[in-house]
mmCIF file of C-alpha atoms in Angstrom:
data_model
loop_
_atom_site.group_PDB
_atom_site.id
_atom_site.type_symbol
_atom_site.label_atom_id
_atom_site.label_comp_id
_atom_site.label_asym_id
_atom_site.label_seq_id
_atom_site.Cartn_x
_atom_site.Cartn_y
_atom_site.Cartn_z
ATOM 1 C CA MET A 1 -70.777 -47.795 -7.651
ATOM 2 C CA HIS A 2 -67.356 -47.032 -6.869
ATOM 3 C CA THR A 3 -65.818 -48.281 -3.574
ATOM 4 C CA LEU A 4 -63.893 -46.148 -1.053
ATOM 5 C CA LYS A 5 -60.902 -47.818 -2.429
ATOM 6 C CA SER A 6 -61.063 -47.223 -5.898
ATOM 7 C CA MET A 7 -62.106 -43.592 -4.764
ATOM 8 C CA ILE A 8 -58.743 -43.056 -2.878
ATOM 9 C CA SER A 9 -56.887 -44.708 -5.463
ATOM 10 C CA ARG A 10 -57.753 -42.289 -7.982
ATOM 11 C CA TYR A 11 -57.300 -39.359 -5.740
ATOM 12 C CA MET A 12 -53.704 -40.564 -4.870
ATOM 13 C CA LYS A 13 -53.120 -40.575 -8.672
ATOM 14 C CA LYS A 14 -54.594 -37.276 -9.058
ATOM 15 C CA VAL A 15 -52.202 -35.757 -6.245
ATOM 16 C CA THR A 16 -49.421 -37.760 -7.317
ATOM 17 C CA LEU A 17 -49.911 -36.305 -10.721
ATOM 18 C CA ILE A 18 -50.217 -32.653 -9.493
ATOM 19 C CA LEU A 19 -47.199 -33.041 -7.312
ATOM 20 C CA LEU A 20 -45.293 -34.332 -10.435
ATOM 21 C CA VAL A 21 -46.191 -31.383 -12.379
ATOM 22 C CA ILE A 22 -45.309 -29.040 -9.674
ATOM 23 C CA ILE A 23 -41.857 -30.415 -9.059
ATOM 24 C CA LEU A 24 -41.023 -30.748 -13.007
ATOM 25 C CA SER A 25 -42.110 -27.212 -13.466
ATOM 26 C CA VAL A 26 -39.663 -26.252 -10.293
ATOM 27 C CA VAL A 27 -37.122 -28.143 -11.726
ATOM 28 C CA ILE A 28 -37.443 -26.586 -15.019
ATOM 29 C CA TYR A 29 -37.840 -22.960 -13.812
ATOM 30 C CA LEU A 30 -34.633 -23.519 -11.511
ATOM 31 C CA GLN A 31 -32.710 -24.975 -14.690
ATOM 32 C CA ILE A 32 -33.897 -22.065 -16.715
ATOM 33 C CA SER A 33 -33.194 -19.579 -14.105
ATOM 34 C CA ASN A 34 -29.476 -21.390 -13.943
ATOM 35 C CA GLU A 35 -28.987 -21.101 -17.492
ATOM 36 C CA HIS A 36 -29.904 -17.384 -17.346
ATOM 37 C CA ARG A 37 -27.421 -16.924 -14.582
ATOM 38 C CA ARG A 38 -24.859 -18.402 -16.156
ATOM 39 C CA ALA A 39 -25.190 -16.522 -19.164
ATOM 40 C CA LEU A 40 -25.251 -13.188 -17.490
ATOM 41 C CA GLU A 41 -21.951 -13.913 -15.551
ATOM 42 C CA SER A 42 -20.431 -15.375 -18.732
ATOM 43 C CA ALA A 43 -21.496 -11.822 -20.610
ATOM 44 C CA THR A 44 -20.604 -9.972 -17.520
ATOM 45 C CA SER A 45 -17.214 -11.713 -17.309
ATOM 46 C CA THR A 46 -16.407 -11.262 -21.227
ATOM 47 C CA PHE A 47 -17.272 -7.445 -21.247
ATOM 48 C CA SER A 48 -15.201 -7.177 -17.970
ATOM 49 C CA GLN A 49 -12.188 -8.724 -19.494
ATOM 50 C CA LYS A 50 -12.399 -6.878 -22.523
ATOM 51 C CA GLU A 51 -13.087 -3.730 -20.584
ATOM 52 C CA LEU A 52 -9.614 -4.576 -18.713
ATOM 53 C CA GLU A 53 -7.779 -5.482 -21.709
ATOM 54 C CA ALA A 54 -8.967 -2.068 -23.565
ATOM 55 C CA VAL A 55 -8.027 -0.493 -20.202
ATOM 56 C CA GLN A 56 -4.525 -2.036 -19.963
ATOM 57 C CA GLU A 57 -4.002 -1.243 -23.799
ATOM 58 C CA GLU A 58 -4.525 2.383 -23.411
ATOM 59 C CA TYR A 59 -2.270 2.381 -20.178
ATOM 60 C CA ASN A 60 0.373 1.026 -22.155
ATOM 61 C CA MET A 61 -0.009 3.523 -24.887
ATOM 62 C CA THR A 62 0.177 6.120 -22.095
ATOM 63 C CA CYS A 63 3.317 4.885 -20.669
ATOM 64 C CA LEU A 64 5.027 4.647 -24.355
ATOM 65 C CA HIS A 65 3.898 8.116 -24.798
ATOM 66 C CA ASN A 66 5.396 9.376 -21.792
ATOM 67 C CA ALA A 67 8.594 7.827 -22.872
ATOM 68 C CA GLU A 68 8.121 9.559 -26.198
ATOM 69 C CA THR A 69 7.455 13.091 -24.860
ATOM 70 C CA ILE A 70 10.545 12.579 -22.707
ATOM 71 C CA THR A 71 12.821 11.436 -25.787
ATOM 72 C CA ARG A 72 11.123 14.551 -27.597
ATOM 73 C CA ILE A 73 12.277 16.994 -24.941
ATOM 74 C CA ILE A 74 15.967 15.300 -24.635
ATOM 75 C CA ASP A 75 16.184 15.421 -28.472
ATOM 76 C CA SER A 76 15.319 19.273 -28.327
ATOM 77 C CA ASP A 77 17.713 20.233 -25.997
ATOM 78 C CA PRO A 78 20.847 17.543 -26.099
ATOM 79 C CA ASP A 79 22.281 19.281 -23.196
ATOM 80 C CA ALA A 80 19.780 17.606 -20.846
ATOM 81 C CA LEU A 81 20.950 14.442 -21.924
ATOM 82 C CA ASN A 82 23.828 14.417 -19.206
ATOM 83 C CA ASN A 83 22.499 16.989 -16.900
ATOM 84 C CA VAL A 84 20.894 14.921 -13.975
ATOM 85 C CA ASP A 85 18.926 18.031 -12.424
ATOM 86 C CA GLU A 86 17.405 18.873 -15.714
ATOM 87 C CA LEU A 87 16.307 15.043 -16.384
ATOM 88 C CA ARG A 88 14.752 15.096 -13.021
ATOM 89 C CA LYS A 89 12.728 18.341 -13.779
ATOM 90 C CA ILE A 90 11.950 16.718 -16.857
ATOM 91 C CA ALA A 91 10.683 13.398 -14.883
ATOM 92 C CA GLU A 92 8.538 15.712 -12.682
ATOM 93 C CA LEU A 93 6.771 17.477 -15.314
ATOM 94 C CA VAL A 94 5.983 14.239 -17.160
ATOM 95 C CA GLU A 95 4.938 12.893 -14.352
ATOM 96 C CA VAL A 96 7.546 9.840 -13.886
ATOM 97 C CA ASP A 97 9.531 8.595 -11.287
ATOM 98 C CA GLU A 98 12.774 7.546 -13.351
ATOM 99 C CA ILE A 99 14.655 8.212 -16.113
ATOM 100 C CA HIS A 100 17.168 6.158 -17.415
ATOM 101 C CA ILE A 101 19.296 6.572 -20.788
ATOM 102 C CA PHE A 102 21.020 3.608 -22.268
ATOM 103 C CA ASP A 103 23.680 3.673 -24.996
ATOM 104 C CA LYS A 104 23.960 1.072 -28.139
ATOM 105 C CA THR A 105 25.504 -1.403 -25.929
ATOM 106 C CA GLY A 106 22.593 -1.644 -23.412
ATOM 107 C CA ARG A 107 24.528 0.287 -20.663
ATOM 108 C CA VAL A 108 23.090 3.261 -18.583
ATOM 109 C CA PHE A 109 25.270 6.429 -19.059
ATOM 110 C CA SER A 110 22.704 8.780 -17.629
ATOM 111 C CA GLY A 111 19.643 9.397 -15.765
ATOM 112 C CA THR A 112 17.860 10.662 -12.995
ATOM 113 C CA HIS A 113 19.441 7.905 -10.769
ATOM 114 C CA PRO A 114 23.429 8.109 -11.186
ATOM 115 C CA GLU A 115 23.435 5.219 -8.700
ATOM 116 C CA TYR A 116 22.411 2.944 -11.784
ATOM 117 C CA TYR A 117 25.187 4.084 -14.031
ATOM 118 C CA ASN A 118 27.123 1.150 -15.608
ATOM 119 C CA TYR A 119 23.957 -1.231 -15.051
ATOM 120 C CA THR A 120 23.483 -3.091 -18.105
ATOM 121 C CA PHE A 121 20.619 -5.452 -19.842
ATOM 122 C CA ASP A 122 22.680 -8.141 -18.690
ATOM 123 C CA SER A 123 22.922 -7.053 -14.971
ATOM 124 C CA GLY A 124 19.628 -8.878 -14.177
ATOM 125 C CA GLU A 125 16.433 -10.616 -15.038
ATOM 126 C CA GLN A 126 14.603 -7.704 -14.812
ATOM 127 C CA MET A 127 16.764 -5.459 -17.050
ATOM 128 C CA MET A 128 17.124 -8.526 -19.503
ATOM 129 C CA TYR A 129 13.524 -8.014 -20.845
ATOM 130 C CA PHE A 130 14.518 -4.842 -22.976
ATOM 131 C CA LYS A 131 17.735 -6.401 -24.335
ATOM 132 C CA PRO A 132 15.904 -7.423 -27.681
ATOM 133 C CA MET A 133 15.755 -3.692 -27.958
ATOM 134 C CA LEU A 134 19.464 -3.773 -29.198
ATOM 135 C CA ASN A 135 18.665 -5.857 -32.043
ATOM 136 C CA ASP A 136 15.273 -4.246 -33.117
ATOM 137 C CA THR A 137 15.482 -0.523 -32.762
ATOM 138 C CA SER A 138 11.745 -0.451 -33.847
ATOM 139 C CA LEU A 139 10.787 -2.072 -30.595
ATOM 140 C CA LYS A 140 8.502 -0.136 -27.852
ATOM 141 C CA LEU A 141 8.478 -2.132 -24.908
ATOM 142 C CA VAL A 142 6.186 -1.960 -21.407
ATOM 143 C CA GLN A 143 7.305 -4.189 -18.827
ATOM 144 C CA GLU A 144 5.003 -5.443 -16.241
ATOM 145 C CA ILE A 145 5.394 -4.155 -12.505
ATOM 146 C CA THR A 146 8.429 -6.173 -11.300
ATOM 147 C CA PRO A 147 11.075 -5.921 -8.702
ATOM 148 C CA ASN A 148 13.898 -3.591 -10.295
ATOM 149 C CA THR A 149 17.400 -4.974 -10.558
ATOM 150 C CA ALA A 150 19.250 -2.364 -8.441
ATOM 151 C CA GLU A 151 16.987 -2.209 -5.116
ATOM 152 C CA SER A 152 14.478 -4.960 -5.478
ATOM 153 C CA LYS A 153 11.571 -2.278 -5.381
ATOM 154 C CA MET A 154 8.510 -2.621 -7.207
ATOM 155 C CA MET A 155 8.575 -0.573 -10.529
ATOM 156 C CA GLN A 156 7.207 -0.761 -13.932
ATOM 157 C CA TYR A 157 9.278 0.236 -16.853
ATOM 158 C CA SER A 158 8.807 1.525 -20.466
ATOM 159 C CA ALA A 159 11.290 1.960 -22.989
ATOM 160 C CA ILE A 160 11.901 3.398 -26.388
ATOM 161 C CA TRP A 161 14.821 4.447 -29.087
ATOM 162 C CA ASN A 162 15.371 8.336 -29.745
ATOM 163 C CA ASN A 163 14.426 9.370 -32.823
ATOM 164 C CA SER A 164 18.296 9.178 -34.347
ATOM 165 C CA LYS A 165 18.424 5.519 -32.699
ATOM 166 C CA GLU A 166 21.431 6.860 -30.760
ATOM 167 C CA TYR A 167 20.185 5.852 -27.361
ATOM 168 C CA ILE A 168 17.225 4.130 -25.484
ATOM 169 C CA VAL A 169 15.133 6.047 -23.369
ATOM 170 C CA GLN A 170 13.711 4.096 -20.268
ATOM 171 C CA ILE A 171 11.278 5.476 -17.741
ATOM 172 C CA GLY A 172 10.095 3.755 -14.677
ATOM 173 C CA MET A 173 6.937 4.248 -12.547
ATOM 174 C CA SER A 174 6.119 3.422 -8.909
ATOM 175 C CA PRO A 175 2.918 1.265 -8.374
ATOM 176 C CA VAL A 176 1.232 4.432 -6.440
ATOM 177 C CA ARG A 177 1.905 6.664 -9.580
ATOM 178 C CA ILE A 178 0.518 3.658 -11.969
ATOM 179 C CA MET A 179 -2.528 3.349 -9.868
ATOM 180 C CA ASN A 180 -3.314 6.835 -10.246
ATOM 181 C CA LEU A 181 -2.550 6.823 -13.877
ATOM 182 C CA THR A 182 -4.893 3.588 -14.265
ATOM 183 C CA GLU A 183 -7.757 5.408 -12.523
ATOM 184 C CA LYS A 184 -7.443 8.185 -15.160
ATOM 185 C CA ASN A 185 -7.221 6.121 -17.968
ATOM 186 C CA GLU A 186 -10.157 3.627 -16.709
ATOM 187 C CA LEU A 187 -12.245 7.165 -16.158
ATOM 188 C CA SER A 188 -11.465 8.055 -20.032
ATOM 189 C CA TYR A 189 -12.269 4.764 -21.035
ATOM 190 C CA MET A 190 -15.484 4.662 -19.524
ATOM 191 C CA PHE A 191 -16.669 7.993 -20.742
ATOM 192 C CA SER A 192 -15.395 7.127 -24.453
ATOM 193 C CA LEU A 193 -18.040 4.314 -24.307
ATOM 194 C CA PHE A 194 -20.882 6.958 -24.193
ATOM 195 C CA ARG A 195 -21.982 8.439 -27.734
ATOM 196 C CA VAL A 196 -23.795 11.566 -26.892
ATOM 197 C CA ASN A 197 -27.142 12.392 -28.508
ATOM 198 C CA ALA A 198 -27.482 15.985 -28.518
ATOM 199 C CA GLU A 199 -31.588 15.701 -28.266
ATOM 200 C CA ALA A 200 -31.223 13.221 -25.003
ATOM 201 C CA ASN A 201 -30.666 14.087 -21.312
ATOM 202 C CA TYR A 202 -28.513 12.421 -19.011
ATOM 203 C CA LEU A 203 -29.111 12.449 -15.503
ATOM 204 C CA LEU A 204 -26.656 11.482 -12.667
ATOM 205 C CA CYS A 205 -28.436 9.478 -10.087
ATOM 206 C CA TYR A 206 -27.257 9.621 -6.217
#
């Protein structure tokens, strides 16, 4: 015959065992959930980083494309090279804020802003970023947004040599214009991710 004490002991052992199983199950579940969450966060972070890098690369290419477009326009119309009004029309057409033309010594001799004439790549830290172009005419540079040398206003500059390597064309864009351009690039990039199947139907949900 089992005594009350032994019955209570066995009961407590069973309860303890059940509680341990429950606690262990909860701990394992929480660990698995945390691992899944960390894996998802890591995957999301990796995808977002790659997406941002792709958008940034596309944006940089757009900046250089704008500089190349302006260079081709000037090369096809040499009279525009020293015509401030014409250069301003070109800047408006291509949707950039500034155009600066540098000679082979790195001195600004023309552009949309005459007040910047005679500045050189040695005039300030921001401008020195482009100085390596004087030794390598194949360089095409895009600078991050930074205070410019002349007025300390936030700008982003890109520069390339013209086809004959006679001068450097630099374009400047304000942060507002950059944000607008980046938004366009982001949309373009996101749509490029889709590979449309002619047999599939795509719905927009609101």
